[in-house]
Amino acid sequence: MSFGSYPTTRPRRNRQDGFTRRLVAEHRLSTDDLIWPIFFTEGTAQETEVASMPGVRRVSLDRLEAHVAPAAKLGIPALALFPVTPVDQRDAEGTQSGNPDNLMCRAARLLKSAFPDIGLIGDVALDPYTDHGHDGLLRGDVIVNDESVAVLVRQSLNQAEAGIDILAPSDMMDGRIGAIRQALDAHGHADVRLMSYAAKYASAFYGPFRDALGSGGFLKGDKKTYQMDPANSDEALREVALDLAEGADMVMVKPGMPYLDIIRRVRERFAVPTFAYQVSGEYAMIMAAANNGWIDRDRAMMESLLAFKRAGCDGILTYFALDAARQLQAR
Ligand code: PBG
């Protein structure tokens, strides 16, 4: 590429008015890019705001249909489902994850029948079901890999039976994508897709989510033996390569904004459907600053989401999904 130079070439010419800026815009956010993570609980007539995530609510199942209706109306393509398991049903082995009548499965059946056109993404990991808050099984001080994978496979089949369209393993155990793919295929679920949390970092930005799930308080230790070290970038490419080889249909990088460089590398190297999770802490930061009057919430929200598109994402899991879709509709 060769370009002219100033004063013949003046980059500001293309920025001088709205119509030119629109014509030359390289990236665009659309409602089709948005995935809305939702939290739900047992009980009736419950709607509680997550203190560290202003505007994000946990609703009981009887309120779920009404909660999701605006997303359906706005044309949001998919929801990411996160059950808040009652504390007295959590145990060391995450037993509830395999129960066909657990909160997740009941929510999936309810949403499938109420909104057949919305895609359902099921989180696969044990942390909503374990009393130690880890994503896998704890043996002594160790999160064991292969035994955890066996439980994750059972959890995956259970969710597929309940009508989940896309399984999203967020647990970071080795080999789980291949094991889940094989089990799905062997049990008549060849169409169920896998969106792998391929490069998921051991991050401080998940704090508010753990509040939402109620798993933060009793998390023993940290997740550094299975989630990635924020220092690493090449390793993310190896993780993505492995998950693709094992059968992932889509890959995810998480968290989002502090890891845009990883998204870009994954996109360029693999050119496969690539997603990012704008996690709870990222949401909380924008909301906290906005609620203090320090930044313009809507502009910061839209700019942060556009940044994911520019970095190379096909779509974004974001707690802003509803508000962003409303903004897009109003344009
Ligand atoms: C765990 C899981 C986490 C998130 C999604 N799935 C947290 C963790 O790894 O502790 C975080 C999402 C967010 O922070 O918004 N299976």
Short mmCIF file of C-alpha atoms and ligand atoms in Angstrom, two decimals:
data_model
loop_
_atom_site.label_atom_id
_atom_site.label_comp_id
_atom_site.label_asym_id
_atom_site.label_seq_id
_atom_site.Cartn_x
_atom_site.Cartn_y
_atom_site.Cartn_z
CA MET A 1 0.00 0.00 0.00
CA SER A 2 1.21 3.45 -0.75
CA PHE A 3 -0.44 6.69 0.26
CA GLY A 4 0.01 10.30 -0.69
CA SER A 5 1.23 12.77 1.82
CA TYR A 6 0.06 16.00 3.35
CA PRO A 7 -1.14 18.43 2.07
CA THR A 8 -2.48 16.45 -0.91
CA THR A 9 -3.80 13.81 1.46
CA ARG A 10 -5.87 15.05 4.36
CA PRO A 11 -7.44 12.24 6.44
CA ARG A 12 -9.79 14.74 8.07
CA ARG A 13 -11.68 15.15 4.77
CA ASN A 14 -13.40 11.84 5.37
CA ARG A 15 -14.33 12.80 8.90
CA GLN A 16 -15.90 16.17 8.24
CA ASP A 17 -19.55 15.16 8.18
CA GLY A 18 -21.84 12.38 9.26
CA PHE A 19 -22.60 10.98 5.82
CA THR A 20 -18.93 10.53 4.94
CA ARG A 21 -18.16 9.02 8.31
CA ARG A 22 -20.98 6.54 7.78
CA LEU A 23 -19.73 5.66 4.30
CA VAL A 24 -16.19 4.93 5.39
CA ALA A 25 -17.01 3.15 8.67
CA GLU A 26 -15.15 -0.18 8.67
CA HIS A 27 -17.06 -1.95 11.42
CA ARG A 28 -20.59 -1.93 12.63
CA LEU A 29 -22.38 -3.39 15.61
CA SER A 30 -25.70 -5.07 14.96
CA THR A 31 -28.31 -6.72 17.16
CA ASP A 32 -27.28 -9.98 15.47
CA ASP A 33 -23.96 -9.74 17.33
CA LEU A 34 -25.45 -9.75 20.80
CA ILE A 35 -25.77 -12.61 23.27
CA TRP A 36 -27.51 -11.83 26.55
CA PRO A 37 -26.38 -13.67 29.72
CA ILE A 38 -29.24 -14.17 32.17
CA PHE A 39 -29.47 -15.38 35.78
CA PHE A 40 -32.43 -17.23 37.23
CA THR A 41 -33.41 -18.77 40.57
CA GLU A 42 -35.92 -21.08 42.26
CA GLY A 43 -38.90 -19.64 44.07
CA THR A 44 -41.71 -17.41 42.91
CA ALA A 45 -42.09 -13.69 42.37
CA GLN A 46 -38.39 -13.13 42.98
CA GLU A 47 -36.53 -10.36 41.25
CA THR A 48 -33.34 -9.17 42.86
CA GLU A 49 -30.72 -6.85 41.50
CA VAL A 50 -27.11 -8.02 41.71
CA ALA A 51 -25.54 -5.35 43.92
CA SER A 52 -22.27 -5.21 41.99
CA MET A 53 -24.06 -5.24 38.61
CA PRO A 54 -26.57 -2.37 38.60
CA GLY A 55 -29.40 -3.13 36.19
CA VAL A 56 -28.78 -6.91 36.18
CA ARG A 57 -31.46 -8.97 37.89
CA ARG A 58 -31.85 -12.56 39.02
CA VAL A 59 -35.42 -13.69 38.42
CA SER A 60 -37.36 -16.71 39.58
CA LEU A 61 -38.55 -19.12 36.88
CA ASP A 62 -42.14 -17.85 36.95
CA ARG A 63 -40.79 -14.44 35.90
CA LEU A 64 -38.40 -15.76 33.28
CA GLU A 65 -40.72 -15.51 30.30
CA ALA A 66 -41.55 -11.88 31.04
CA HIS A 67 -37.87 -11.18 31.69
CA VAL A 68 -36.84 -12.53 28.29
CA ALA A 69 -39.76 -11.17 26.23
CA PRO A 70 -38.05 -7.81 25.47
CA ALA A 71 -34.98 -9.65 24.13
CA ALA A 72 -37.17 -11.71 21.82
CA LYS A 73 -38.95 -8.59 20.66
CA LEU A 74 -35.67 -6.80 19.94
CA GLY A 75 -34.42 -9.76 17.90
CA ILE A 76 -31.48 -10.73 20.10
CA PRO A 77 -30.30 -14.05 18.62
CA ALA A 78 -29.28 -15.94 21.74
CA LEU A 79 -29.27 -16.10 25.52
CA ALA A 80 -26.54 -17.48 27.78
CA LEU A 81 -28.18 -19.27 30.70
CA PHE A 82 -26.78 -19.18 34.24
CA PRO A 83 -28.72 -20.93 37.00
CA VAL A 84 -28.36 -19.73 40.57
CA THR A 85 -28.62 -23.08 42.35
CA PRO A 86 -30.00 -22.92 45.91
CA VAL A 87 -27.11 -23.22 48.32
CA ASP A 88 -28.60 -26.29 50.04
CA GLN A 89 -28.54 -28.15 46.70
CA ARG A 90 -24.84 -27.58 46.10
CA ASP A 91 -22.42 -30.32 47.07
CA ALA A 92 -18.80 -31.31 46.55
CA GLU A 93 -19.57 -33.34 43.40
CA GLY A 94 -21.92 -30.84 41.73
CA THR A 95 -24.63 -33.52 41.65
CA GLN A 96 -27.39 -31.15 40.54
CA SER A 97 -25.59 -30.57 37.23
CA GLY A 98 -26.79 -34.00 36.05
CA ASN A 99 -30.36 -33.76 37.31
CA PRO A 100 -32.80 -33.61 34.36
CA ASP A 101 -35.11 -31.45 36.47
CA ASN A 102 -32.54 -29.00 37.69
CA LEU A 103 -33.06 -25.26 37.37
CA MET A 104 -31.11 -25.09 34.11
CA CYS A 105 -33.16 -27.79 32.37
CA ARG A 106 -36.48 -26.37 33.53
CA ALA A 107 -35.44 -22.92 32.30
CA ALA A 108 -34.34 -24.37 28.95
CA ARG A 109 -37.64 -26.17 28.40
CA LEU A 110 -39.63 -23.12 29.42
CA LEU A 111 -37.69 -20.76 27.14
CA LYS A 112 -37.72 -23.17 24.19
CA SER A 113 -41.48 -23.41 24.26
CA ALA A 114 -42.05 -19.67 24.86
CA PHE A 115 -39.43 -18.42 22.37
CA PRO A 116 -38.64 -21.12 19.80
CA ASP A 117 -36.55 -18.69 17.72
CA ILE A 118 -34.10 -17.64 20.41
CA GLY A 119 -30.91 -19.72 20.65
CA LEU A 120 -30.11 -21.12 24.08
CA ILE A 121 -26.49 -21.30 25.19
CA GLY A 122 -25.87 -23.51 28.21
CA ASP A 123 -22.91 -22.91 30.47
CA VAL A 124 -21.05 -26.15 31.10
CA ALA A 125 -19.02 -26.03 34.32
CA LEU A 126 -19.63 -27.17 37.86
CA ASP A 127 -19.33 -23.90 39.76
CA PRO A 128 -23.08 -23.20 39.96
CA TYR A 129 -23.51 -26.63 41.57
CA THR A 130 -20.49 -27.15 43.82
CA ASP A 131 -20.22 -26.09 47.45
CA HIS A 132 -16.55 -25.17 46.91
CA GLY A 133 -17.28 -22.92 43.92
CA HIS A 134 -14.85 -24.60 41.54
CA ASP A 135 -15.64 -25.52 37.94
CA GLY A 136 -14.38 -29.09 38.41
CA LEU A 137 -14.08 -31.71 41.14
CA LEU A 138 -11.81 -31.12 44.10
CA ARG A 139 -9.69 -34.02 45.39
CA GLY A 140 -7.68 -32.75 48.32
CA ASP A 141 -6.33 -29.44 47.04
CA VAL A 142 -6.38 -30.45 43.40
CA ILE A 143 -9.01 -29.80 40.74
CA VAL A 144 -8.80 -33.15 38.99
CA ASN A 145 -9.09 -33.11 35.24
CA ASP A 146 -10.33 -36.39 33.81
CA GLU A 147 -12.83 -37.13 36.55
CA SER A 148 -14.22 -33.62 36.10
CA VAL A 149 -14.55 -34.16 32.36
CA ALA A 150 -16.72 -37.22 33.00
CA VAL A 151 -19.11 -35.12 35.09
CA LEU A 152 -19.09 -32.32 32.50
CA VAL A 153 -20.04 -34.85 29.81
CA ARG A 154 -23.03 -35.94 31.89
CA GLN A 155 -23.97 -32.29 32.45
CA SER A 156 -23.73 -31.65 28.70
CA LEU A 157 -25.98 -34.56 27.75
CA ASN A 158 -28.44 -33.45 30.38
CA GLN A 159 -28.60 -29.94 28.90
CA ALA A 160 -28.82 -31.23 25.33
CA GLU A 161 -31.79 -33.40 26.32
CA ALA A 162 -33.48 -30.31 27.77
CA GLY A 163 -33.19 -28.46 24.46
CA ILE A 164 -30.04 -26.36 24.83
CA ASP A 165 -28.82 -25.49 21.31
CA ILE A 166 -25.23 -24.50 22.04
CA LEU A 167 -23.16 -25.91 24.87
CA ALA A 168 -20.54 -23.53 26.14
CA PRO A 169 -17.96 -25.26 28.34
CA SER A 170 -16.44 -22.58 30.57
CA ASP A 171 -14.57 -24.93 32.86
CA MET A 172 -11.14 -25.03 31.11
CA MET A 173 -10.52 -28.74 31.77
CA ASP A 174 -8.25 -30.38 29.18
CA GLY A 175 -9.94 -32.60 26.64
CA ARG A 176 -13.50 -31.74 27.54
CA ILE A 177 -14.48 -30.50 24.08
CA GLY A 178 -13.58 -33.81 22.46
CA ALA A 179 -15.24 -35.85 25.18
CA ILE A 180 -18.45 -33.79 25.03
CA ARG A 181 -18.53 -33.89 21.21
CA GLN A 182 -18.20 -37.68 21.18
CA ALA A 183 -20.90 -38.15 23.78
CA LEU A 184 -23.30 -35.79 21.99
CA ASP A 185 -22.77 -37.60 18.69
CA ALA A 186 -23.21 -41.00 20.31
CA HIS A 187 -26.51 -39.93 21.86
CA GLY A 188 -28.23 -38.44 18.83
CA HIS A 189 -27.20 -34.83 19.42
CA ALA A 190 -24.96 -34.28 16.41
CA ASP A 191 -26.66 -30.92 15.81
CA VAL A 192 -25.89 -29.47 19.21
CA ARG A 193 -23.15 -26.91 18.79
CA LEU A 194 -20.11 -26.30 20.97
CA MET A 195 -18.97 -22.79 21.77
CA SER A 196 -15.79 -23.34 23.66
CA TYR A 197 -14.49 -20.90 26.24
CA ALA A 198 -11.14 -21.70 24.64
CA ALA A 199 -9.02 -18.90 26.07
CA LYS A 200 -10.42 -18.12 29.46
CA TYR A 201 -8.13 -16.28 31.81
CA ALA A 202 -7.88 -16.43 35.61
CA SER A 203 -9.22 -12.92 35.96
CA ALA A 204 -10.13 -10.44 38.65
CA PHE A 205 -12.94 -9.26 36.41
CA TYR A 206 -15.28 -12.16 37.29
CA GLY A 207 -15.97 -10.92 40.83
CA PRO A 208 -19.46 -9.51 40.28
CA PHE A 209 -20.55 -12.67 38.40
CA ARG A 210 -19.57 -14.78 41.39
CA ASP A 211 -21.77 -12.49 43.48
CA ALA A 212 -24.62 -13.04 41.02
CA LEU A 213 -24.21 -16.82 41.26
CA GLY A 214 -23.59 -16.68 45.00
CA SER A 215 -20.44 -18.75 44.50
CA GLY A 216 -17.85 -16.11 45.33
CA GLY A 217 -18.27 -16.28 49.09
CA PHE A 218 -17.26 -19.90 49.38
CA LEU A 219 -14.77 -20.23 46.54
CA LYS A 220 -11.81 -22.07 48.04
CA GLY A 221 -8.55 -20.67 46.67
CA ASP A 222 -8.45 -19.47 43.08
CA LYS A 223 -8.84 -20.90 39.58
CA LYS A 224 -5.25 -20.47 38.42
CA THR A 225 -4.58 -24.20 37.92
CA TYR A 226 -7.14 -24.37 35.12
CA GLN A 227 -7.85 -20.85 33.84
CA MET A 228 -5.08 -19.16 31.86
CA ASP A 229 -2.36 -16.85 33.10
CA PRO A 230 -3.04 -13.25 31.93
CA ALA A 231 0.65 -13.09 30.96
CA ASN A 232 0.13 -15.51 28.07
CA SER A 233 -0.88 -15.02 24.47
CA ASP A 234 0.72 -17.84 22.40
CA GLU A 235 -0.82 -20.28 24.84
CA ALA A 236 -4.27 -18.95 23.91
CA LEU A 237 -3.60 -19.95 20.31
CA ARG A 238 -2.65 -23.47 21.41
CA GLU A 239 -5.84 -23.70 23.48
CA VAL A 240 -7.94 -22.60 20.52
CA ALA A 241 -6.16 -25.03 18.18
CA LEU A 242 -6.83 -27.93 20.55
CA ASP A 243 -10.51 -27.07 20.98
CA LEU A 244 -10.99 -26.76 17.22
CA ALA A 245 -9.27 -30.11 16.69
CA GLU A 246 -11.59 -31.63 19.29
CA GLY A 247 -14.69 -30.32 17.54
CA ALA A 248 -15.49 -26.79 18.76
CA ASP A 249 -17.79 -24.97 16.33
CA MET A 250 -17.09 -21.55 17.80
CA VAL A 251 -14.47 -20.24 20.19
CA MET A 252 -14.51 -17.59 22.85
CA VAL A 253 -12.01 -15.30 24.51
CA LYS A 254 -12.76 -14.15 28.04
CA PRO A 255 -12.64 -11.54 29.57
CA GLY A 256 -13.15 -9.13 26.70
CA MET A 257 -11.76 -5.65 26.69
CA PRO A 258 -8.44 -6.36 28.45
CA TYR A 259 -7.88 -9.20 25.91
CA LEU A 260 -8.66 -7.59 22.54
CA ASP A 261 -5.14 -8.51 21.39
CA ILE A 262 -5.97 -12.19 21.92
CA ILE A 263 -9.20 -11.86 19.94
CA ARG A 264 -7.30 -10.31 17.06
CA ARG A 265 -4.69 -13.07 17.04
CA VAL A 266 -7.31 -15.84 17.20
CA ARG A 267 -9.27 -14.24 14.38
CA GLU A 268 -6.23 -13.88 12.13
CA ARG A 269 -4.79 -17.30 12.84
CA PHE A 270 -7.92 -19.44 12.66
CA ALA A 271 -10.65 -17.45 10.87
CA VAL A 272 -13.36 -19.36 12.73
CA PRO A 273 -16.46 -17.97 14.48
CA THR A 274 -14.95 -15.99 17.34
CA PHE A 275 -16.75 -14.57 20.36
CA ALA A 276 -15.83 -12.52 23.38
CA TYR A 277 -17.38 -12.29 26.79
CA GLN A 278 -17.60 -8.74 28.11
CA VAL A 279 -17.60 -10.00 31.67
CA SER A 280 -19.27 -8.81 34.84
CA GLY A 281 -16.34 -6.70 36.03
CA GLU A 282 -16.15 -4.86 32.72
CA TYR A 283 -19.88 -4.16 32.95
CA ALA A 284 -19.55 -3.10 36.59
CA MET A 285 -16.74 -0.65 35.79
CA ILE A 286 -18.71 1.10 33.08
CA MET A 287 -21.85 1.22 35.21
CA ALA A 288 -20.01 2.48 38.29
CA ALA A 289 -18.35 5.29 36.36
CA ALA A 290 -21.58 6.17 34.60
CA ASN A 291 -23.58 6.15 37.84
CA ASN A 292 -21.04 8.57 39.27
CA GLY A 293 -21.52 10.87 36.32
CA TRP A 294 -17.92 10.29 35.20
CA ILE A 295 -18.64 8.82 31.77
CA ASP A 296 -21.59 8.74 29.41
CA ARG A 297 -23.00 5.24 29.87
CA ASP A 298 -24.57 4.80 26.45
CA ARG A 299 -21.57 6.06 24.54
CA ALA A 300 -19.13 3.99 26.60
CA MET A 301 -21.35 0.92 26.15
CA MET A 302 -21.58 1.27 22.37
CA GLU A 303 -17.90 2.08 22.00
CA SER A 304 -16.87 -0.92 24.08
CA LEU A 305 -19.05 -3.24 21.97
CA LEU A 306 -17.83 -1.81 18.68
CA ALA A 307 -14.26 -2.43 19.88
CA PHE A 308 -15.01 -6.17 19.94
CA LYS A 309 -16.14 -6.06 16.33
CA ARG A 310 -13.02 -4.17 15.34
CA ALA A 311 -10.85 -6.70 17.14
CA GLY A 312 -12.43 -9.48 15.07
CA CYS A 313 -15.42 -10.82 16.98
CA ASP A 314 -18.49 -12.27 15.35
CA GLY A 315 -20.48 -11.74 18.51
CA ILE A 316 -20.30 -10.61 22.11
CA LEU A 317 -21.76 -11.95 25.32
CA THR A 318 -22.72 -8.79 27.16
CA TYR A 319 -24.94 -7.71 30.04
CA PHE A 320 -25.63 -4.61 27.93
CA ALA A 321 -27.34 -6.67 25.21
CA LEU A 322 -30.84 -5.31 25.80
CA ASP A 323 -29.79 -1.69 26.09
CA ALA A 324 -27.44 -1.92 23.14
CA ALA A 325 -30.18 -3.47 20.99
CA ARG A 326 -32.50 -0.62 22.01
CA GLN A 327 -29.86 1.93 21.02
CA LEU A 328 -29.36 0.21 17.68
CA GLN A 329 -33.08 0.18 17.05
CA ALA A 330 -33.37 3.89 17.81
CA ARG A 331 -30.73 4.83 15.23
C1 PBG B 1 -17.56 -20.12 35.52
C2 PBG B 1 -17.93 -18.87 34.81
C3 PBG B 1 -17.51 -17.60 35.21
C4 PBG B 1 -18.05 -16.69 34.33
C5 PBG B 1 -18.81 -17.40 33.40
N1 PBG B 1 -18.72 -18.76 33.72
C6 PBG B 1 -16.71 -17.18 36.38
C7 PBG B 1 -15.53 -17.92 36.81
O1 PBG B 1 -14.82 -18.52 36.01
O2 PBG B 1 -15.30 -17.89 38.02
C8 PBG B 1 -17.81 -15.21 34.43
C9 PBG B 1 -18.71 -14.32 33.70
C10 PBG B 1 -18.63 -12.91 34.15
O3 PBG B 1 -17.79 -12.51 34.97
O4 PBG B 1 -19.46 -12.14 33.65
N2 PBG B 1 -17.92 -21.29 34.96
#
